[in-house]
CSV table of C-alpha atoms in Angstrom, one decimal:
chain,number,residue,atom,x,y,z
B,1,MET,CA,-13.4,-20.6,-35.4
B,2,ILE,CA,-13.9,-24.3,-34.4
B,3,ARG,CA,-10.6,-24.2,-32.5
B,4,SER,CA,-11.6,-21.0,-30.7
B,5,LYS,CA,-14.9,-22.7,-29.5
B,6,GLN,CA,-12.9,-25.8,-28.4
B,7,LEU,CA,-10.5,-23.6,-26.4
B,8,LEU,CA,-13.4,-21.7,-24.8
B,9,LYS,CA,-15.0,-25.0,-23.8
B,10,VAL,CA,-11.7,-26.2,-22.2
B,11,TRP,CA,-11.3,-23.0,-20.3
B,12,ARG,CA,-14.9,-23.1,-19.0
B,13,THR,CA,-14.3,-26.7,-17.8
B,14,VAL,CA,-11.1,-25.7,-16.1
B,15,LEU,CA,-12.7,-22.7,-14.4
B,16,LEU,CA,-15.7,-24.8,-13.2
B,17,GLN,CA,-13.4,-27.5,-11.8
B,18,GLY,CA,-11.3,-24.9,-10.1
B,19,ARG,CA,-14.3,-23.4,-8.4
B,20,ALA,CA,-15.6,-26.8,-7.4
B,21,GLY,CA,-12.5,-28.2,-5.8
B,22,THR,CA,-12.4,-31.5,-3.9
B,23,ALA,CA,-15.3,-33.0,-2.1
B,24,SER,CA,-13.5,-32.4,1.2
B,25,MET,CA,-13.2,-28.7,0.4
B,26,ALA,CA,-16.9,-28.5,-0.3
B,27,GLN,CA,-17.5,-29.7,3.2
B,28,VAL,CA,-15.0,-27.3,4.6
B,29,LYS,CA,-16.6,-24.4,2.8
B,30,THR,CA,-20.0,-25.2,4.4
B,31,SER,CA,-18.3,-25.1,7.8
B,32,LEU,CA,-16.6,-21.9,7.0
B,33,HIS,CA,-19.9,-20.3,5.9
B,34,LYS,CA,-21.4,-21.1,9.3
B,35,GLU,CA,-18.4,-19.6,11.1
B,36,LEU,CA,-18.7,-16.4,9.0
B,37,ASP,CA,-22.4,-16.2,9.7
B,38,GLY,CA,-21.6,-16.5,13.4
B,39,ILE,CA,-19.2,-13.6,13.3
B,40,LYS,CA,-21.9,-11.4,11.6
B,41,GLU,CA,-24.5,-12.4,14.1
B,42,ALA,CA,-22.2,-11.6,17.0
B,43,GLY,CA,-21.7,-8.1,15.6
B,44,THR,CA,-17.9,-8.6,15.3
B,45,TRP,CA,-17.7,-8.6,11.5
B,46,LYS,CA,-14.8,-6.5,10.3
B,47,GLY,CA,-15.5,-4.8,7.0
B,48,GLU,CA,-12.9,-3.1,4.9
B,49,ARG,CA,-13.6,0.4,3.8
B,50,ILE,CA,-11.9,1.4,0.5
B,51,ILE,CA,-9.6,4.4,0.4
B,52,THR,CA,-9.1,6.1,-3.0
B,53,SER,CA,-6.5,8.7,-2.1
B,54,LYS,CA,-3.1,8.9,-0.4
B,55,GLN,CA,-2.9,8.1,3.2
B,56,GLY,CA,-3.0,11.2,5.3
B,57,PRO,CA,-5.0,13.2,7.9
B,58,SER,CA,-7.6,13.8,5.2
B,59,ILE,CA,-8.5,11.0,2.8
B,60,HIS,CA,-11.1,10.0,0.2
B,61,VAL,CA,-13.2,6.9,1.0
B,62,GLN,CA,-15.2,5.1,-1.6
B,63,GLY,CA,-18.9,5.9,-1.2
B,64,SER,CA,-18.3,9.2,0.5
B,65,LYS,CA,-18.6,12.5,-1.4
B,66,ASN,CA,-16.5,14.7,0.8
B,67,ASP,CA,-13.0,14.5,2.3
B,68,ILE,CA,-12.8,12.3,5.5
B,69,LEU,CA,-10.7,13.1,8.5
B,70,ASN,CA,-8.6,10.0,9.3
B,71,PHE,CA,-8.1,9.2,13.0
B,72,CYS,CA,-7.3,5.5,12.9
B,73,ALA,CA,-4.0,5.2,10.9
B,74,ASN,CA,-0.6,4.4,12.3
B,75,ASN,CA,0.6,7.4,10.4
B,76,TYR,CA,1.7,9.1,13.6
B,77,LEU,CA,3.9,11.8,12.0
B,78,GLY,CA,2.0,12.2,8.7
B,79,LEU,CA,5.0,11.0,6.7
B,80,SER,CA,3.2,8.3,4.6
B,81,SER,CA,2.4,10.9,1.9
B,82,HIS,CA,5.1,13.5,2.7
B,83,PRO,CA,6.4,15.0,-0.6
B,84,GLU,CA,10.0,14.3,0.3
B,85,VAL,CA,9.3,10.7,1.2
B,86,ILE,CA,7.4,10.2,-2.1
B,87,GLU,CA,10.2,11.8,-4.1
B,88,ALA,CA,12.8,9.6,-2.5
B,89,GLY,CA,10.8,6.5,-3.5
B,90,LYS,CA,10.5,7.7,-7.1
B,91,LYS,CA,14.2,8.4,-7.3
B,92,ALA,CA,15.0,4.9,-6.0
B,93,LEU,CA,12.8,3.4,-8.7
B,94,ASP,CA,15.0,5.0,-11.3
B,95,THR,CA,18.3,4.3,-9.7
B,96,HIS,CA,17.7,0.9,-8.0
B,97,GLY,CA,14.6,-0.6,-9.7
B,98,ALA,CA,11.3,-1.9,-8.4
B,99,GLY,CA,12.6,-5.0,-6.6
B,100,LEU,CA,15.5,-7.4,-6.1
B,101,SER,CA,13.9,-10.7,-7.1
B,102,SER,CA,16.2,-12.3,-4.5
B,103,VAL,CA,16.8,-12.9,-0.8
B,104,ARG,CA,19.5,-10.8,0.8
B,105,PHE,CA,22.3,-13.4,0.9
B,106,ILE,CA,22.1,-14.4,-2.7
B,107,CYS,CA,21.9,-11.2,-4.7
B,108,GLY,CA,19.5,-9.0,-2.8
B,109,THR,CA,21.6,-6.7,-0.7
B,110,MET,CA,22.1,-3.1,-2.1
B,111,ASP,CA,24.0,-0.1,-0.8
B,112,ILE,CA,20.7,1.5,0.4
B,113,HIS,CA,19.9,-1.5,2.5
B,114,LYS,CA,23.2,-1.2,4.4
B,115,GLU,CA,22.8,2.5,4.7
B,116,LEU,CA,19.4,2.2,6.2
B,117,GLU,CA,20.5,-0.5,8.6
B,118,GLU,CA,23.4,1.7,9.8
B,119,LYS,CA,21.0,4.7,10.2
B,120,ILE,CA,18.5,2.6,12.2
B,121,ALA,CA,21.3,1.3,14.5
B,122,LYS,CA,22.5,4.8,15.2
B,123,PHE,CA,19.0,6.1,15.8
B,124,HIS,CA,18.5,3.5,18.5
B,125,GLY,CA,22.0,3.7,19.9
B,126,LYS,CA,22.7,0.1,19.0
B,127,GLU,CA,25.7,-1.6,17.4
B,128,ASP,CA,23.8,-2.9,14.3
B,129,SER,CA,20.4,-3.6,12.8
B,130,ILE,CA,19.0,-6.0,10.3
B,131,LEU,CA,16.0,-5.4,8.0
B,132,TYR,CA,13.1,-7.7,7.5
B,133,ALA,CA,10.0,-7.7,5.3
B,134,SER,CA,7.9,-6.7,8.4
B,135,CYS,CA,8.2,-6.5,12.1
B,136,PHE,CA,6.1,-9.6,12.3
B,137,ASP,CA,8.9,-11.4,10.4
B,138,ALA,CA,11.5,-9.8,12.7
B,139,ASN,CA,9.7,-11.2,15.8
B,140,ALA,CA,9.2,-14.5,14.0
B,141,GLY,CA,12.9,-14.7,13.3
B,142,LEU,CA,14.5,-13.7,16.6
B,143,PHE,CA,13.6,-16.0,19.4
B,144,GLU,CA,14.5,-19.4,17.9
B,145,VAL,CA,17.9,-18.1,16.9
B,146,LEU,CA,18.7,-16.4,20.2
B,147,LEU,CA,17.3,-19.0,22.6
B,148,GLY,CA,17.8,-22.8,23.0
B,149,ALA,CA,16.1,-25.5,25.0
B,150,GLU,CA,18.2,-24.7,28.1
B,151,ASP,CA,17.0,-21.0,28.1
B,152,ALA,CA,13.9,-19.2,29.1
B,153,VAL,CA,11.7,-16.4,27.7
B,154,ILE,CA,9.4,-14.5,30.0
B,155,SER,CA,6.6,-12.7,28.1
B,156,ASP,CA,3.9,-10.2,29.0
B,157,GLU,CA,0.5,-12.0,28.6
B,158,LEU,CA,-0.8,-9.2,26.3
B,159,ASN,CA,2.1,-9.0,24.0
B,160,HIS,CA,1.4,-8.6,20.2
B,161,ALA,CA,0.5,-11.8,18.3
B,162,SER,CA,3.8,-11.6,16.4
B,163,ILE,CA,5.8,-11.9,19.6
B,164,ILE,CA,3.6,-14.8,20.8
B,165,ASP,CA,4.0,-16.6,17.5
B,166,GLY,CA,7.8,-15.9,17.4
B,167,ILE,CA,8.2,-17.4,20.9
B,168,ARG,CA,6.2,-20.4,19.9
B,169,LEU,CA,8.9,-21.2,17.3
B,170,CYS,CA,11.7,-21.4,19.8
B,171,LYS,CA,12.6,-24.3,22.1
B,172,ALA,CA,13.2,-22.3,25.2
B,173,LYS,CA,11.1,-22.6,28.4
B,174,ARG,CA,8.1,-20.3,27.9
B,175,LEU,CA,6.8,-18.3,30.9
B,176,ARG,CA,4.1,-15.6,30.9
B,177,TYR,CA,3.6,-12.8,33.5
B,178,GLN,CA,0.4,-10.9,34.2
B,179,HIS,CA,0.1,-7.8,32.1
B,180,ARG,CA,2.5,-5.1,33.4
B,181,ASN,CA,2.5,-6.9,36.8
B,182,MET,CA,6.1,-6.7,38.2
B,183,GLU,CA,5.4,-8.9,41.2
B,184,ASP,CA,4.3,-11.7,38.8
B,185,LEU,CA,7.3,-11.0,36.5
B,186,GLU,CA,9.6,-11.5,39.5
B,187,LYS,CA,7.9,-14.8,40.3
B,188,GLN,CA,8.5,-16.0,36.7
B,189,LEU,CA,12.1,-14.9,36.8
B,190,ILE,CA,12.6,-16.9,40.0
B,191,ALA,CA,10.9,-19.9,38.3
B,192,ALA,CA,13.5,-19.6,35.5
B,193,LYS,CA,16.5,-19.2,37.8
B,194,ASP,CA,18.1,-22.5,36.7
B,195,CYS,CA,17.8,-21.7,33.0
B,196,GLY,CA,20.7,-20.5,30.9
B,197,LYS,CA,19.9,-17.3,29.0
B,198,LYS,CA,16.8,-15.4,30.3
B,199,LEU,CA,15.0,-12.9,28.1
B,200,ILE,CA,12.1,-10.7,29.2
B,201,ALA,CA,9.9,-9.8,26.2
B,202,THR,CA,7.4,-7.0,26.1
B,203,ASP,CA,5.7,-4.5,23.9
B,204,GLY,CA,7.0,-1.0,24.5
B,205,VAL,CA,3.4,0.2,24.0
B,206,PHE,CA,0.5,-2.1,23.9
B,207,SER,CA,-1.4,-1.2,20.7
B,208,MET,CA,-5.0,-2.0,21.7
B,209,ASP,CA,-5.0,-0.2,25.1
B,210,GLY,CA,-2.3,2.4,24.6
B,211,PHE,CA,-0.6,1.4,27.9
B,212,VAL,CA,3.2,1.8,28.2
B,213,ALA,CA,5.3,-1.0,29.6
B,214,PRO,CA,6.9,-0.1,33.0
B,215,LEU,CA,10.4,-0.4,31.5
B,216,PRO,CA,12.4,1.0,34.5
B,217,ASP,CA,10.9,-1.6,36.8
B,218,ILE,CA,11.4,-4.4,34.2
B,219,CYS,CA,15.1,-3.4,33.8
B,220,LYS,CA,15.6,-3.4,37.5
B,221,LEU,CA,14.3,-7.0,37.7
B,222,ALA,CA,16.4,-7.9,34.7
B,223,ASP,CA,19.5,-6.7,36.5
B,224,LYS,CA,18.5,-8.5,39.7
B,225,TYR,CA,18.0,-11.9,37.9
B,226,ASN,CA,20.6,-11.6,35.2
B,227,ALA,CA,18.1,-11.4,32.3
B,228,MET,CA,18.1,-9.6,28.9
B,229,VAL,CA,15.4,-7.2,27.9
B,230,PHE,CA,13.7,-7.2,24.5
B,231,ILE,CA,11.0,-4.6,23.4
B,232,ASP,CA,8.8,-4.3,20.4
B,233,GLU,CA,8.7,-0.6,19.6
B,234,CYS,CA,6.2,-0.6,16.7
B,235,HIS,CA,4.0,2.0,18.5
B,236,GLY,CA,6.8,4.1,19.8
B,237,THR,CA,9.5,4.5,17.1
B,238,GLY,CA,9.6,7.9,15.5
B,239,PHE,CA,7.2,9.8,17.8
B,240,PHE,CA,7.3,8.7,21.4
B,241,GLY,CA,9.9,10.2,23.7
B,242,PRO,CA,11.4,13.7,23.4
B,243,THR,CA,13.1,13.0,20.0
B,244,GLY,CA,11.0,10.0,18.9
B,245,ARG,CA,13.4,7.3,19.9
B,246,GLY,CA,10.7,5.3,21.6
B,247,THR,CA,9.6,4.0,25.0
B,248,ASP,CA,13.1,3.6,26.3
B,249,GLU,CA,13.9,7.2,25.6
B,250,HIS,CA,10.5,8.2,27.1
B,251,PHE,CA,11.9,6.7,30.4
B,252,GLY,CA,15.5,7.8,29.8
B,253,ILE,CA,16.8,4.2,29.9
B,254,SER,CA,17.9,3.6,26.3
B,255,ASP,CA,21.2,2.0,27.5
B,256,LYS,CA,19.3,-0.6,29.5
B,257,ILE,CA,17.4,-2.2,26.5
B,258,ASP,CA,19.3,-5.0,24.8
B,259,ILE,CA,17.2,-5.7,21.7
B,260,VAL,CA,14.7,-3.5,19.9
B,261,ASN,CA,12.4,-4.8,17.2
B,262,SER,CA,10.3,-2.2,15.3
B,263,THR,CA,8.6,-1.3,12.0
B,264,LEU,CA,9.1,0.9,9.0
B,265,GLY,CA,5.3,0.5,8.4
B,266,LYS,CA,3.9,3.1,10.8
B,267,ALA,CA,5.6,6.4,11.7
B,268,LEU,CA,8.6,5.8,9.4
B,269,GLY,CA,6.8,6.3,6.1
B,270,GLY,CA,4.2,3.6,6.6
B,271,ALA,CA,5.1,1.5,3.6
B,272,ALA,CA,6.4,-1.9,4.9
B,273,GLY,CA,9.4,-3.5,6.6
B,274,GLY,CA,10.7,-4.2,10.0
B,275,TYR,CA,14.0,-4.6,11.8
B,276,THR,CA,16.0,-5.9,14.8
B,277,ALA,CA,18.5,-3.5,16.4
B,278,GLY,CA,21.0,-4.8,19.0
B,279,PRO,CA,24.4,-6.2,19.5
B,280,LYS,CA,26.5,-6.8,16.3
B,281,GLU,CA,27.0,-10.5,17.2
B,282,LEU,CA,23.2,-11.0,17.4
B,283,THR,CA,22.4,-9.3,14.0
B,284,THR,CA,25.3,-11.3,12.4
B,285,LEU,CA,23.9,-14.6,13.7
B,286,LEU,CA,20.4,-13.6,12.5
B,287,ARG,CA,21.8,-13.1,9.0
B,288,GLN,CA,23.0,-16.7,9.1
B,289,ARG,CA,20.1,-18.4,10.7
B,290,SER,CA,16.9,-16.3,10.9
B,291,ARG,CA,14.5,-18.1,8.6
B,292,PRO,CA,12.2,-15.1,7.7
B,293,TYR,CA,15.4,-13.2,6.7
B,294,LEU,CA,17.0,-16.0,4.7
B,295,PHE,CA,13.8,-17.1,2.9
B,296,SER,CA,12.1,-13.7,2.1
B,297,ASN,CA,12.9,-11.3,-0.7
B,298,ALA,CA,14.8,-8.2,0.2
B,299,LEU,CA,12.9,-5.0,0.9
B,300,PRO,CA,12.1,-3.2,-2.4
B,301,PRO,CA,14.4,-0.2,-3.1
B,302,PRO,CA,11.5,2.4,-3.1
B,303,VAL,CA,10.4,1.1,0.3
B,304,VAL,CA,14.0,1.4,1.7
B,305,ALA,CA,14.4,4.9,0.3
B,306,CYS,CA,11.1,6.1,1.6
B,307,ALA,CA,11.9,4.8,5.1
B,308,SER,CA,15.4,6.3,5.0
B,309,LYS,CA,14.0,9.7,4.1
B,310,ALA,CA,11.4,9.5,6.8
B,311,LEU,CA,14.1,8.8,9.3
B,312,ASP,CA,16.0,11.8,8.1
B,313,LEU,CA,13.0,14.0,8.6
B,314,ILE,CA,12.4,12.7,12.1
B,315,ILE,CA,16.0,13.3,13.1
B,316,SER,CA,16.1,16.8,11.6
B,317,ASN,CA,12.6,17.8,12.9
B,318,THR,CA,12.6,17.2,16.6
B,319,ASP,CA,9.4,19.1,17.1
B,320,LEU,CA,7.3,16.4,15.5
B,321,PRO,CA,6.9,14.2,18.6
B,322,GLN,CA,5.8,17.4,20.5
B,323,LYS,CA,3.1,18.0,17.9
B,324,VAL,CA,1.8,14.4,18.5
B,325,LEU,CA,1.8,15.0,22.2
B,326,ASN,CA,0.0,18.3,22.0
B,327,ASN,CA,-2.8,16.8,19.9
B,328,THR,CA,-3.0,13.8,22.2
B,329,ARG,CA,-3.5,15.9,25.3
B,330,ARG,CA,-6.0,18.1,23.5
B,331,PHE,CA,-8.1,15.1,22.4
B,332,ARG,CA,-8.0,13.3,25.8
B,333,SER,CA,-8.8,16.4,27.8
B,334,ARG,CA,-11.9,17.3,25.8
B,335,MET,CA,-13.1,13.7,25.6
B,336,VAL,CA,-12.8,13.1,29.4
B,337,ASP,CA,-14.5,16.4,30.1
B,338,ALA,CA,-17.4,15.2,27.9
B,339,GLY,CA,-17.8,12.1,30.0
B,340,PHE,CA,-16.1,9.4,27.8
B,341,LYS,CA,-14.0,6.7,29.3
B,342,LEU,CA,-10.6,6.5,27.7
B,343,SER,CA,-7.9,3.8,28.2
B,344,GLY,CA,-4.1,4.1,27.8
B,345,ASP,CA,-1.2,6.3,28.8
B,346,PRO,CA,-2.1,10.0,29.0
B,347,ASP,CA,0.9,11.0,26.8
B,348,HIS,CA,0.5,8.3,24.1
B,349,PRO,CA,-1.5,9.0,20.9
B,350,ILE,CA,-3.3,5.7,21.0
B,351,CYS,CA,-6.6,6.8,22.7
B,352,PRO,CA,-9.1,3.9,23.0
B,353,VAL,CA,-12.6,5.2,23.6
B,354,MET,CA,-14.1,2.3,25.7
B,355,LEU,CA,-17.7,1.3,24.7
B,356,GLY,CA,-17.9,-2.3,25.9
B,357,ASP,CA,-20.5,-3.7,23.4
B,358,ALA,CA,-19.3,-4.8,19.9
B,359,ARG,CA,-22.4,-3.7,18.0
B,360,LEU,CA,-22.3,-0.3,19.7
B,361,ALA,CA,-18.7,0.2,18.7
B,362,ASN,CA,-19.4,-0.7,15.1
B,363,THR,CA,-22.6,1.5,15.0
B,364,PHE,CA,-20.7,4.4,16.6
B,365,ALA,CA,-17.9,4.1,14.0
B,366,ASP,CA,-20.4,4.1,11.1
B,367,GLU,CA,-22.1,7.2,12.5
B,368,MET,CA,-18.7,8.9,12.8
B,369,LEU,CA,-18.0,8.2,9.1
B,370,GLU,CA,-21.3,9.8,8.1
B,371,ARG,CA,-20.0,12.9,9.9
B,372,GLY,CA,-16.7,12.8,8.0
B,373,ILE,CA,-14.6,11.1,10.7
B,374,TYR,CA,-12.8,7.8,9.9
B,375,VAL,CA,-12.5,5.6,13.0
B,376,ILE,CA,-12.9,1.9,13.5
B,377,GLY,CA,-14.7,-0.2,16.1
B,378,PHE,CA,-12.5,-2.9,17.7
B,379,SER,CA,-14.0,-6.0,19.2
B,380,TYR,CA,-13.4,-9.7,19.9
B,381,PRO,CA,-11.1,-11.4,19.0
B,382,VAL,CA,-8.9,-8.4,18.5
B,383,VAL,CA,-9.8,-7.3,22.1
B,384,PRO,CA,-11.4,-9.3,24.9
B,385,LYS,CA,-15.1,-9.8,24.9
B,386,GLY,CA,-17.0,-7.0,26.6
B,387,LYS,CA,-14.1,-4.5,26.0
B,388,ALA,CA,-15.1,-3.2,22.5
B,389,ARG,CA,-13.8,0.2,21.8
B,390,ILE,CA,-13.0,2.8,19.1
B,391,ARG,CA,-9.2,3.2,18.9
B,392,VAL,CA,-8.4,6.8,18.0
B,393,GLN,CA,-4.9,7.6,16.9
B,394,LEU,CA,-3.6,11.1,16.8
B,395,SER,CA,-1.0,12.4,14.3
B,396,ALA,CA,1.4,15.3,14.1
B,397,ALA,CA,-0.4,16.0,10.8
B,398,HIS,CA,-3.7,16.8,12.5
B,399,SER,CA,-4.5,20.4,13.1
B,400,GLU,CA,-6.2,21.6,16.3
B,401,SER,CA,-9.4,22.2,14.3
B,402,ASP,CA,-9.2,18.6,13.1
B,403,VAL,CA,-9.0,17.3,16.7
B,404,ASP,CA,-11.9,19.5,17.8
B,405,ARG,CA,-14.0,18.4,14.9
B,406,ALA,CA,-13.5,14.8,15.8
B,407,VAL,CA,-14.3,15.4,19.5
B,408,ASP,CA,-17.5,17.3,18.5
B,409,ALA,CA,-18.6,14.4,16.4
B,410,PHE,CA,-17.9,12.0,19.3
B,411,ILE,CA,-20.0,14.1,21.7
B,412,GLU,CA,-22.9,14.4,19.2
B,413,ILE,CA,-23.1,10.7,18.5
B,414,GLY,CA,-22.3,9.8,22.1
B,415,ARG,CA,-25.4,11.6,23.3
B,416,LYS,CA,-27.5,10.1,20.5
B,417,LEU,CA,-26.4,6.6,21.4
B,418,LYS,CA,-26.7,7.3,25.1
B,419,VAL,CA,-23.0,6.7,25.8
B,420,ILE,CA,-22.7,10.0,27.5
B,421,SER,CA,-25.4,12.3,28.9
């Protein structure tokens, strides 16, 4: 009994000391509290709603009694909870285990990893592909391996944060061109004319605005100035283009793109993982030198199996991208007719409803949830100040009645909050 009391006293002391930390951390915590208060006062606080069901077009949200229609997931094809995808993950647990407890080059490469890499390469029409824990890692691991101090990378100013961070890690000359501005891209290519390798880097689709990169014009300039072309296809793979091959297929120029980075965490099952697809020599060098690949555990077998099955479903069901397109056009048409301002490409399922004010966007999203529609308000620093919006994302899994119900809720709340008349 005495020993138990002594142990309890020791543990209390340890816990209290752990909470207290150093004197320096106490000062930092005070500073952080002020910063957090500032975010709340600015109306840009990002809360996290808690989902208590599978991901899908209809979900359960903690605190809500009824089913909620989900219009803000990257689940573009509805495959995150597809029964065949789930079953593939269960089987892989039995046959290959929960994880590898190793990086790829030590003892973390399985047959299913190689099979998925071959399948991805074939899907994109490339020589090879290499898997990463995420597309963020794929972007972080590419540029410093491919480019040296004598080279140049020319990047769209609104590229995803992971591309920006990846470029920061390389020693190449870094140039930015104005968003989707081909005249400025050409200026930057001219400025890089004396460099060795030149790489143009762009998102295929820009996720916050839904705009599509002008790939045909980019490729023409690449040919003119002897540059390579890299695209991040996270918001294109699986559902954009006639058979879901992405932005390059959308424009019919798949053979003009040198390197494709994308994700398994959106349309391809939605679990996790990313990849680089491109020349065999590049992927082989990445296996030797790419730090996120060399120092991160291999993708867990169930994740690999789920993504592989999702890819099989996409390849065998070529009508899925058309379902996404039909829902997109239905939503956009009704919203524009109602008086809302929408950003983005008319054929892409990212449909930002522009509201401007951060508080208005958050209030609007909360009102939508009360009416059984799950959307999120986006504001600074995710998007520029004064350009807050609700980013709606359509899925092949949404029915026409789901889309109409969402639009009806937008119209009702839009009138209440005086966004539309």
